[in-house]
Amino acid sequence: MVNIAVLGYGTIGSGVVEVLKTNSDSIAKRAGDSIEVKYVLDLRDFPGDPIRDKVVHDINIILDDPEVLIVCEHMGGVEPAYTFVKNALLKGKSVVTSNKELVAKHGAELLNIAKERGLNFLFEASVGGGIPIIRPLNQSLTADEIMEITGILNGTTNYILSKMSDEGVDFDTALAEAQKLGFAERNPEADVEGHDACRKIAILSSLAFGMQVDFEDIYTEGITKISDIDIRYAKALGARIKLFASSIREDEQVYAMVAPVMIRADHPLYSVNNVFNGIFVKGNVIGDVMFYGSGAGKLPTASAVVADVVDAAKHLNKNIWTIWSSKKLELTNIDRIQHRFFLRIKDNAKVKEQVAALFGQVEEVRAEGVSGEYAFITSDMTEQELNEKKSSLADVLSMIRVRF
Ligand code: HSE
């Protein structure tokens, strides 16, 4: 029997206990032994819950118990998760986590501690919920140089944008639904301002390039400025608005950014809707690969966690090597990235003249029922050029990058 402890009995922690119970027989076969939850650490008690007798409030009970071989961390946030996880590794326990803030900030160090001690630090559930993406990057795409990773990495924002677009639901109602369904972070600002997607692309980039990509260096825009009017224009263009997290290698340099983009049906991520996530990876040998599945939610995320628990149980005392050096990868400034840009500005008598003088020929866009403004798509230009030209325009109502 392999004893584990679950830190945090919220959405994911309780999902892990549920998955271990539902599929106990097949999980035992695959792990080579049964997996038993010995402790659940939480600040709360859970009277009436089957795990009520396993609840402890002191991490030291878990750390000091040599029978606990694997610790699953689902508390979220950097502290106290970091201290608890580091101490668990130092006490000889492997760790599985779904905590992207922890992995993005301390992944390199925790992997190193695990490696030095013949243990494992596994974090499949930290990116893309139930979608296998960490293991493929570490184990399946190792023949390739990764040239690009572009993902819809946040289920909550994808759910909100899909509901706004497909059902005309307003932003706040869609967010409230995502919270009720257990997709959103405790502080949903992390979802809607793009910070969650930013941490996830930082993790994927660190693994893809084998060096530390600091999430603080990644240009990040969320979806809070996207209005129903933007969505009407997108529809008029046969496009959808998606929150993209991208990391692109060009001439030995890497750019990374998180921002809403307009895409059309010919883009591989166009049909990734609702809470689903999609991750597009381009390798220099394999070409294009896509990963798709439930990006958030109790059971999909718990499925990825339990798969890591099984892997850790199969590799007790044997480190699964992951290349993620703590050496920092300097990202290139996004100023040089080129796109087309969709712009909406307040209408005035001279608006077309002004736009033509600044941008040359543009593609005018009209949406039914929208008046008092002028919308257009520029030709390809760098972020820097766009910003210079945009600063000469008064009353810009919105700007969205275009990928078609
Ligand atoms: N809040 C996150 C999301 C949860 O919506 O994608 C999964 O990481």
Tab-separated table of C-alpha atoms and ligand atoms in Angstrom:
chain	number	residue	atom	x	y	z
A	1	MET	CA	0.000	0.000	0.000
A	2	VAL	CA	1.257	3.492	-0.845
A	3	ASN	CA	0.119	6.115	1.667
A	4	ILE	CA	-0.459	9.635	0.471
A	5	ALA	CA	-1.509	12.913	2.086
A	6	VAL	CA	-3.717	15.518	0.433
A	7	LEU	CA	-3.009	19.147	1.324
A	8	GLY	CA	-6.155	21.248	0.799
A	9	TYR	CA	-9.627	19.702	0.594
A	10	GLY	CA	-11.188	22.219	-1.794
A	11	THR	CA	-12.384	21.585	-5.347
A	12	ILE	CA	-9.257	19.742	-6.525
A	13	GLY	CA	-8.278	18.016	-3.257
A	14	SER	CA	-11.755	16.545	-2.821
A	15	GLY	CA	-11.718	15.567	-6.517
A	16	VAL	CA	-8.482	13.625	-5.966
A	17	VAL	CA	-10.032	11.683	-3.080
A	18	GLU	CA	-13.115	10.997	-5.242
A	19	VAL	CA	-11.104	9.780	-8.268
A	20	LEU	CA	-8.960	7.516	-6.076
A	21	LYS	CA	-12.156	5.978	-4.670
A	22	THR	CA	-14.078	5.706	-7.965
A	23	ASN	CA	-11.259	4.002	-9.887
A	24	SER	CA	-9.429	2.358	-6.981
A	25	ASP	CA	-9.070	-1.066	-8.640
A	26	SER	CA	-7.730	0.082	-12.002
A	27	ILE	CA	-5.500	2.678	-10.295
A	28	ALA	CA	-4.023	-0.034	-8.024
A	29	LYS	CA	-3.309	-2.208	-11.065
A	30	ARG	CA	-1.574	0.620	-12.878
A	31	ALA	CA	0.384	1.825	-9.847
A	32	GLY	CA	1.386	-1.715	-8.896
A	33	ASP	CA	-0.028	-1.159	-5.401
A	34	SER	CA	-3.123	0.315	-3.773
A	35	ILE	CA	-3.101	4.061	-3.038
A	36	GLU	CA	-4.438	5.026	0.365
A	37	VAL	CA	-5.209	8.566	1.540
A	38	LYS	CA	-3.818	8.611	5.079
A	39	TYR	CA	-4.244	12.333	5.854
A	40	VAL	CA	-6.094	15.365	4.567
A	41	LEU	CA	-4.679	18.693	5.699
A	42	ASP	CA	-7.110	21.594	5.875
A	43	LEU	CA	-7.980	24.460	8.201
A	44	ARG	CA	-11.561	23.207	8.290
A	45	ASP	CA	-13.189	20.048	9.651
A	46	PHE	CA	-15.540	18.050	7.464
A	47	PRO	CA	-18.123	16.429	9.739
A	48	GLY	CA	-20.142	13.817	7.879
A	49	ASP	CA	-17.560	13.493	5.085
A	50	PRO	CA	-15.988	10.024	4.669
A	51	ILE	CA	-12.533	11.575	5.178
A	52	ARG	CA	-13.484	13.300	8.459
A	53	ASP	CA	-11.228	11.036	10.553
A	54	LYS	CA	-8.225	11.701	8.310
A	55	VAL	CA	-8.338	15.477	8.674
A	56	VAL	CA	-5.359	17.079	10.387
A	57	HIS	CA	-4.546	20.748	10.885
A	58	ASP	CA	-0.814	20.444	11.481
A	59	ILE	CA	1.515	19.789	8.511
A	60	ASN	CA	4.135	18.279	10.838
A	61	ILE	CA	1.931	15.238	11.446
A	62	ILE	CA	2.298	14.480	7.730
A	63	LEU	CA	5.940	15.502	7.419
A	64	ASP	CA	6.937	13.389	10.425
A	65	ASP	CA	5.084	10.264	9.307
A	66	PRO	CA	7.519	8.013	7.389
A	67	GLU	CA	4.588	6.003	6.031
A	68	VAL	CA	3.507	8.933	3.846
A	69	LEU	CA	5.407	8.559	0.574
A	70	ILE	CA	3.563	11.039	-1.651
A	71	VAL	CA	2.129	14.446	-0.810
A	72	CYS	CA	-0.514	16.017	-3.088
A	73	GLU	CA	-0.668	19.775	-2.755
A	74	HIS	CA	-3.872	21.628	-3.752
A	75	MET	CA	-3.890	24.636	-1.455
A	76	GLY	CA	-3.079	27.144	-4.198
A	77	GLY	CA	-0.948	30.272	-3.820
A	78	VAL	CA	2.770	30.388	-3.174
A	79	GLU	CA	2.771	30.333	0.629
A	80	PRO	CA	2.450	28.249	2.701
A	81	ALA	CA	2.378	25.764	-0.208
A	82	TYR	CA	6.053	26.368	-1.058
A	83	THR	CA	7.278	25.778	2.497
A	84	PHE	CA	5.111	22.664	2.926
A	85	VAL	CA	6.169	21.177	-0.439
A	86	LYS	CA	9.853	21.928	0.043
A	87	ASN	CA	9.796	20.395	3.526
A	88	ALA	CA	7.966	17.331	2.217
A	89	LEU	CA	10.722	16.811	-0.393
A	90	LEU	CA	13.416	17.396	2.212
A	91	LYS	CA	11.719	14.718	4.356
A	92	GLY	CA	11.958	12.225	1.471
A	93	LYS	CA	8.413	12.411	0.091
A	94	SER	CA	7.546	12.848	-3.572
A	95	VAL	CA	5.161	15.695	-4.343
A	96	VAL	CA	2.344	16.074	-6.860
A	97	THR	CA	0.793	19.504	-7.281
A	98	SER	CA	-1.844	21.327	-9.333
A	99	ASN	CA	-0.576	24.710	-8.118
A	100	LYS	CA	0.597	26.766	-11.106
A	101	GLU	CA	1.652	29.753	-8.979
A	102	LEU	CA	3.980	27.484	-7.009
A	103	VAL	CA	5.355	25.712	-10.089
A	104	ALA	CA	5.882	28.914	-12.114
A	105	LYS	CA	7.783	30.538	-9.231
A	106	HIS	CA	9.711	27.645	-7.694
A	107	GLY	CA	9.520	24.799	-10.241
A	108	ALA	CA	13.243	24.731	-11.057
A	109	GLU	CA	14.300	24.633	-7.391
A	110	LEU	CA	11.751	21.990	-6.352
A	111	LEU	CA	12.638	19.780	-9.327
A	112	ASN	CA	16.267	20.038	-8.348
A	113	ILE	CA	15.616	19.059	-4.722
A	114	ALA	CA	13.577	16.073	-5.939
A	115	LYS	CA	16.304	15.041	-8.368
A	116	GLU	CA	19.066	15.225	-5.737
A	117	ARG	CA	17.048	12.930	-3.466
A	118	GLY	CA	15.803	10.402	-6.033
A	119	LEU	CA	12.234	11.666	-5.564
A	120	ASN	CA	9.673	13.212	-7.906
A	121	PHE	CA	8.028	16.600	-8.180
A	122	LEU	CA	5.180	16.237	-10.676
A	123	PHE	CA	2.776	18.942	-11.852
A	124	GLU	CA	0.751	17.743	-14.842
A	125	ALA	CA	-2.430	19.335	-13.443
A	126	SER	CA	-0.871	22.790	-13.154
A	127	VAL	CA	-1.409	23.498	-16.874
A	128	GLY	CA	-4.449	22.613	-18.979
A	129	GLY	CA	-6.431	20.858	-16.206
A	130	GLY	CA	-6.944	17.271	-17.379
A	131	ILE	CA	-5.016	17.635	-20.653
A	132	PRO	CA	-1.703	15.787	-20.808
A	133	ILE	CA	0.804	18.468	-21.832
A	134	ILE	CA	3.633	18.472	-19.269
A	135	ARG	CA	4.437	14.783	-19.778
A	136	PRO	CA	4.337	15.068	-23.611
A	137	LEU	CA	6.704	18.051	-23.451
A	138	ASN	CA	9.069	16.179	-21.115
A	139	GLN	CA	8.879	12.736	-22.600
A	140	SER	CA	7.298	12.606	-26.052
A	141	LEU	CA	8.529	15.687	-27.877
A	142	THR	CA	12.128	15.369	-26.774
A	143	ALA	CA	13.408	14.780	-30.323
A	144	ASP	CA	12.236	18.248	-31.305
A	145	GLU	CA	13.304	21.816	-30.845
A	146	ILE	CA	10.082	23.531	-29.800
A	147	MET	CA	9.454	26.548	-32.032
A	148	GLU	CA	6.056	27.654	-30.738
A	149	ILE	CA	3.529	26.976	-28.023
A	150	THR	CA	0.215	28.798	-28.338
A	151	GLY	CA	-2.565	27.878	-25.994
A	152	ILE	CA	-5.979	28.717	-24.720
A	153	LEU	CA	-4.848	27.971	-21.189
A	154	ASN	CA	-7.558	29.445	-19.007
A	155	GLY	CA	-10.924	27.697	-18.849
A	156	THR	CA	-12.725	30.524	-17.053
A	157	THR	CA	-11.949	33.206	-19.634
A	158	ASN	CA	-12.663	30.830	-22.503
A	159	TYR	CA	-16.003	30.017	-20.872
A	160	ILE	CA	-16.812	33.727	-20.436
A	161	LEU	CA	-15.867	34.633	-24.030
A	162	SER	CA	-17.829	31.659	-25.412
A	163	LYS	CA	-20.945	32.515	-23.381
A	164	MET	CA	-20.741	36.197	-24.377
A	165	SER	CA	-20.325	35.259	-28.016
A	166	ASP	CA	-22.701	32.311	-28.379
A	167	GLU	CA	-25.466	33.172	-25.928
A	168	GLY	CA	-25.152	36.943	-25.500
A	169	VAL	CA	-24.590	36.467	-21.742
A	170	ASP	CA	-22.926	39.474	-20.089
A	171	PHE	CA	-19.425	39.285	-18.594
A	172	ASP	CA	-20.428	39.271	-14.908
A	173	THR	CA	-23.101	36.594	-15.337
A	174	ALA	CA	-20.706	34.345	-17.281
A	175	LEU	CA	-18.005	34.813	-14.625
A	176	ALA	CA	-20.481	33.990	-11.836
A	177	GLU	CA	-21.404	30.771	-13.691
A	178	ALA	CA	-17.727	29.830	-14.069
A	179	GLN	CA	-17.241	30.383	-10.334
A	180	LYS	CA	-20.271	28.243	-9.520
A	181	LEU	CA	-18.968	25.441	-11.735
A	182	GLY	CA	-15.631	25.457	-9.896
A	183	PHE	CA	-13.507	26.686	-12.834
A	184	ALA	CA	-12.499	30.091	-11.530
A	185	GLU	CA	-9.692	30.895	-9.114
A	186	ARG	CA	-10.571	31.963	-5.574
A	187	ASN	CA	-9.696	35.462	-6.727
A	188	PRO	CA	-11.063	35.475	-10.299
A	189	GLU	CA	-8.940	38.526	-11.131
A	190	ALA	CA	-6.152	35.993	-11.764
A	191	ASP	CA	-8.304	34.476	-14.528
A	192	VAL	CA	-9.806	37.571	-16.138
A	193	GLU	CA	-6.631	39.689	-16.018
A	194	GLY	CA	-4.630	36.887	-17.669
A	195	HIS	CA	-2.308	36.145	-14.723
A	196	ASP	CA	-3.313	32.465	-14.564
A	197	ALA	CA	-2.643	31.948	-18.295
A	198	CYS	CA	0.619	33.864	-17.867
A	199	ARG	CA	1.867	31.467	-15.176
A	200	LYS	CA	0.869	28.486	-17.302
A	201	ILE	CA	2.699	29.691	-20.421
A	202	ALA	CA	5.710	30.479	-18.186
A	203	ILE	CA	5.711	26.828	-17.026
A	204	LEU	CA	5.342	25.438	-20.557
A	205	SER	CA	8.039	27.779	-21.874
A	206	SER	CA	10.447	26.832	-19.085
A	207	LEU	CA	9.959	23.153	-19.963
A	208	ALA	CA	10.116	23.721	-23.721
A	209	PHE	CA	13.326	25.746	-23.542
A	210	GLY	CA	14.812	24.084	-20.448
A	211	MET	CA	15.453	27.385	-18.657
A	212	GLN	CA	13.637	29.601	-16.174
A	213	VAL	CA	11.053	31.823	-17.866
A	214	ASP	CA	9.893	34.357	-15.270
A	215	PHE	CA	6.185	35.030	-15.500
A	216	GLU	CA	6.827	38.630	-14.494
A	217	ASP	CA	8.645	39.140	-17.826
A	218	ILE	CA	5.667	38.049	-19.935
A	219	TYR	CA	3.522	40.811	-21.420
A	220	THR	CA	-0.007	40.087	-20.147
A	221	GLU	CA	-3.422	41.495	-21.059
A	222	GLY	CA	-6.664	39.970	-19.808
A	223	ILE	CA	-10.211	40.027	-21.167
A	224	THR	CA	-11.770	42.696	-18.949
A	225	LYS	CA	-11.688	45.283	-21.721
A	226	ILE	CA	-13.472	43.022	-24.232
A	227	SER	CA	-17.038	44.281	-24.689
A	228	ASP	CA	-20.133	42.914	-26.350
A	229	ILE	CA	-19.461	45.450	-29.146
A	230	ASP	CA	-16.030	43.885	-29.817
A	231	ILE	CA	-17.776	40.535	-30.013
A	232	ARG	CA	-20.290	41.910	-32.508
A	233	TYR	CA	-17.430	43.104	-34.726
A	234	ALA	CA	-15.692	39.732	-34.415
A	235	LYS	CA	-18.888	38.032	-35.575
A	236	ALA	CA	-19.183	40.423	-38.519
A	237	LEU	CA	-15.650	39.341	-39.459
A	238	GLY	CA	-16.475	35.622	-39.101
A	239	ALA	CA	-14.030	35.530	-36.178
A	240	ARG	CA	-13.943	34.666	-32.473
A	241	ILE	CA	-12.060	36.408	-29.681
A	242	LYS	CA	-9.834	34.083	-27.625
A	243	LEU	CA	-7.321	34.669	-24.851
A	244	PHE	CA	-4.055	33.348	-26.284
A	245	ALA	CA	-0.920	32.576	-24.320
A	246	SER	CA	2.003	32.253	-26.714
A	247	SER	CA	5.673	31.579	-26.589
A	248	ILE	CA	7.494	31.762	-29.902
A	249	ARG	CA	11.111	31.069	-30.773
A	250	GLU	CA	12.555	33.072	-33.651
A	251	ASP	CA	16.254	33.327	-34.522
A	252	GLU	CA	17.328	31.872	-31.149
A	253	GLN	CA	15.180	34.424	-29.316
A	254	VAL	CA	11.927	33.779	-27.474
A	255	TYR	CA	8.919	36.089	-27.257
A	256	ALA	CA	6.028	35.387	-24.916
A	257	MET	CA	2.731	37.125	-24.436
A	258	VAL	CA	-0.811	36.678	-23.137
A	259	ALA	CA	-3.515	38.712	-24.882
A	260	PRO	CA	-6.941	38.465	-26.528
A	261	VAL	CA	-6.780	37.793	-30.263
A	262	MET	CA	-9.289	37.482	-33.093
A	263	ILE	CA	-9.059	34.217	-35.005
A	264	ARG	CA	-11.068	32.654	-37.808
A	265	ALA	CA	-12.185	29.078	-38.452
A	266	ASP	CA	-8.914	28.233	-40.215
A	267	HIS	CA	-6.995	28.572	-36.927
A	268	PRO	CA	-6.567	25.228	-35.077
A	269	LEU	CA	-7.745	26.786	-31.793
A	270	TYR	CA	-10.971	28.284	-33.230
A	271	SER	CA	-13.180	25.398	-32.092
A	272	VAL	CA	-11.809	25.331	-28.534
A	273	ASN	CA	-14.825	26.720	-26.685
A	274	ASN	CA	-16.403	26.893	-23.217
A	275	VAL	CA	-14.187	25.522	-20.434
A	276	PHE	CA	-12.036	23.557	-22.881
A	277	ASN	CA	-8.362	24.383	-23.322
A	278	GLY	CA	-6.322	23.765	-26.439
A	279	ILE	CA	-2.578	23.838	-26.812
A	280	PHE	CA	-0.874	24.043	-30.156
A	281	VAL	CA	2.816	23.061	-30.261
A	282	LYS	CA	5.132	23.412	-33.234
A	283	GLY	CA	8.339	21.367	-33.290
A	284	ASN	CA	11.106	21.690	-35.850
A	285	VAL	CA	10.875	17.977	-36.706
A	286	ILE	CA	7.352	16.845	-35.849
A	287	GLY	CA	5.590	19.947	-37.191
A	288	ASP	CA	2.245	20.866	-35.617
A	289	VAL	CA	0.704	18.993	-32.670
A	290	MET	CA	-2.507	19.835	-30.819
A	291	PHE	CA	-3.667	18.963	-27.302
A	292	TYR	CA	-7.327	19.448	-26.349
A	293	GLY	CA	-9.514	18.749	-23.336
A	294	SER	CA	-11.132	20.059	-20.158
A	295	GLY	CA	-8.890	22.814	-18.904
A	296	ALA	CA	-10.433	23.291	-15.465
A	297	GLY	CA	-12.888	21.725	-13.066
A	298	LYS	CA	-12.813	19.213	-10.246
A	299	LEU	CA	-12.629	15.805	-11.898
A	300	PRO	CA	-10.594	16.596	-15.058
A	301	THR	CA	-7.925	18.282	-12.920
A	302	ALA	CA	-8.066	15.499	-10.321
A	303	SER	CA	-7.579	12.973	-13.130
A	304	ALA	CA	-4.250	14.607	-14.040
A	305	VAL	CA	-3.230	14.707	-10.363
A	306	VAL	CA	-4.008	11.029	-9.811
A	307	ALA	CA	-2.111	10.091	-12.981
A	308	ASP	CA	0.912	11.844	-11.417
A	309	VAL	CA	0.328	9.978	-8.136
A	310	VAL	CA	0.374	6.704	-10.087
A	311	ASP	CA	3.608	7.766	-11.807
A	312	ALA	CA	5.164	8.747	-8.474
A	313	ALA	CA	4.084	5.395	-6.955
A	314	LYS	CA	5.664	3.563	-9.901
A	315	HIS	CA	8.878	5.535	-9.460
A	316	LEU	CA	9.447	5.485	-5.720
A	317	ASN	CA	13.178	6.195	-5.167
A	318	LYS	CA	13.699	6.899	-8.884
A	319	ASN	CA	13.672	10.413	-10.243
A	320	ILE	CA	11.944	11.061	-13.572
A	321	TRP	CA	14.319	13.535	-15.080
A	322	THR	CA	12.916	16.915	-16.159
A	323	ILE	CA	15.116	19.588	-17.702
A	324	TRP	CA	14.313	22.988	-16.212
A	325	SER	CA	17.424	24.882	-15.218
A	326	SER	CA	17.174	27.818	-12.832
A	327	LYS	CA	19.194	29.890	-15.334
A	328	LYS	CA	16.965	32.703	-16.521
A	329	LEU	CA	15.875	32.866	-20.138
A	330	GLU	CA	15.854	36.515	-21.212
A	331	LEU	CA	12.729	37.080	-23.274
A	332	THR	CA	12.815	39.430	-26.218
A	333	ASN	CA	10.772	42.591	-25.991
A	334	ILE	CA	7.434	42.113	-27.759
A	335	ASP	CA	7.840	45.445	-29.583
A	336	ARG	CA	9.187	43.582	-32.605
A	337	ILE	CA	6.284	41.116	-32.918
A	338	GLN	CA	4.123	41.735	-35.973
A	339	HIS	CA	0.354	41.386	-36.234
A	340	ARG	CA	-2.584	43.003	-37.851
A	341	PHE	CA	-4.558	45.012	-35.306
A	342	PHE	CA	-8.306	45.646	-35.012
A	343	LEU	CA	-9.022	49.162	-33.735
A	344	ARG	CA	-12.200	50.982	-32.794
A	345	ILE	CA	-12.120	54.729	-32.415
A	346	LYS	CA	-14.777	57.356	-31.791
A	347	ASP	CA	-16.151	58.741	-35.006
A	348	ASN	CA	-15.548	62.359	-36.012
A	349	ALA	CA	-15.646	64.303	-39.280
A	350	LYS	CA	-11.947	63.695	-39.975
A	351	VAL	CA	-11.556	60.178	-38.708
A	352	LYS	CA	-11.038	58.450	-42.054
A	353	GLU	CA	-8.478	61.044	-43.162
A	354	GLN	CA	-6.620	60.736	-39.896
A	355	VAL	CA	-6.567	56.926	-40.039
A	356	ALA	CA	-5.454	56.935	-43.689
A	357	ALA	CA	-2.636	59.367	-42.892
A	358	LEU	CA	-1.388	57.194	-40.057
A	359	PHE	CA	-2.062	53.663	-41.275
A	360	GLY	CA	-2.352	53.919	-45.068
A	361	GLN	CA	-4.867	51.516	-46.484
A	362	VAL	CA	-6.976	49.750	-43.853
A	363	GLU	CA	-9.847	47.280	-43.915
A	364	GLU	CA	-12.976	49.013	-42.624
A	365	VAL	CA	-15.240	46.878	-40.440
A	366	ARG	CA	-18.939	47.424	-39.746
A	367	ALA	CA	-21.135	45.660	-37.216
A	368	GLU	CA	-24.918	45.746	-37.276
A	369	GLY	CA	-26.454	48.219	-34.878
A	370	VAL	CA	-23.162	49.863	-33.876
A	371	SER	CA	-22.808	53.585	-34.612
A	372	GLY	CA	-20.770	56.602	-33.528
A	373	GLU	CA	-17.442	54.875	-34.090
A	374	TYR	CA	-15.060	53.804	-36.802
A	375	ALA	CA	-13.534	50.316	-36.793
A	376	PHE	CA	-10.780	48.971	-38.998
A	377	ILE	CA	-7.998	46.402	-39.307
A	378	THR	CA	-4.478	47.577	-40.019
A	379	SER	CA	-1.971	45.884	-42.287
A	380	ASP	CA	0.845	43.883	-40.627
A	381	MET	CA	2.953	46.031	-38.324
A	382	THR	CA	5.022	45.668	-35.190
A	383	GLU	CA	3.657	46.299	-31.712
A	384	GLN	CA	5.964	49.299	-31.507
A	385	GLU	CA	4.674	50.843	-34.758
A	386	LEU	CA	1.098	50.288	-33.647
A	387	ASN	CA	1.715	51.942	-30.289
A	388	GLU	CA	3.374	54.961	-31.887
A	389	LYS	CA	0.499	55.441	-34.318
A	390	LYS	CA	-2.154	54.721	-31.699
A	391	SER	CA	-0.759	57.401	-29.415
A	392	SER	CA	-1.634	60.039	-32.047
A	393	LEU	CA	-5.266	58.959	-32.047
A	394	ALA	CA	-7.728	60.410	-29.587
A	395	ASP	CA	-10.538	58.247	-28.226
A	396	VAL	CA	-9.363	54.718	-29.031
A	397	LEU	CA	-12.216	52.490	-27.839
A	398	SER	CA	-10.463	49.152	-28.214
A	399	MET	CA	-7.528	47.333	-29.785
A	400	ILE	CA	-7.370	43.583	-30.401
A	401	ARG	CA	-4.634	41.651	-32.163
A	402	VAL	CA	-5.726	39.820	-35.303
A	403	ARG	CA	-4.406	36.422	-36.379
A	404	PHE	CA	-5.890	36.088	-39.870
B	1	HSE	N1	-8.998	28.992	-13.001
B	1	HSE	C1	-8.305	28.080	-13.839
B	1	HSE	C2	-8.950	28.114	-15.208
B	1	HSE	C3	-8.365	26.705	-13.237
B	1	HSE	O1	-10.060	28.657	-15.330
B	1	HSE	O2	-8.373	27.620	-16.168
B	1	HSE	C4	-7.493	25.688	-13.914
B	1	HSE	O3	-6.137	26.012	-13.811
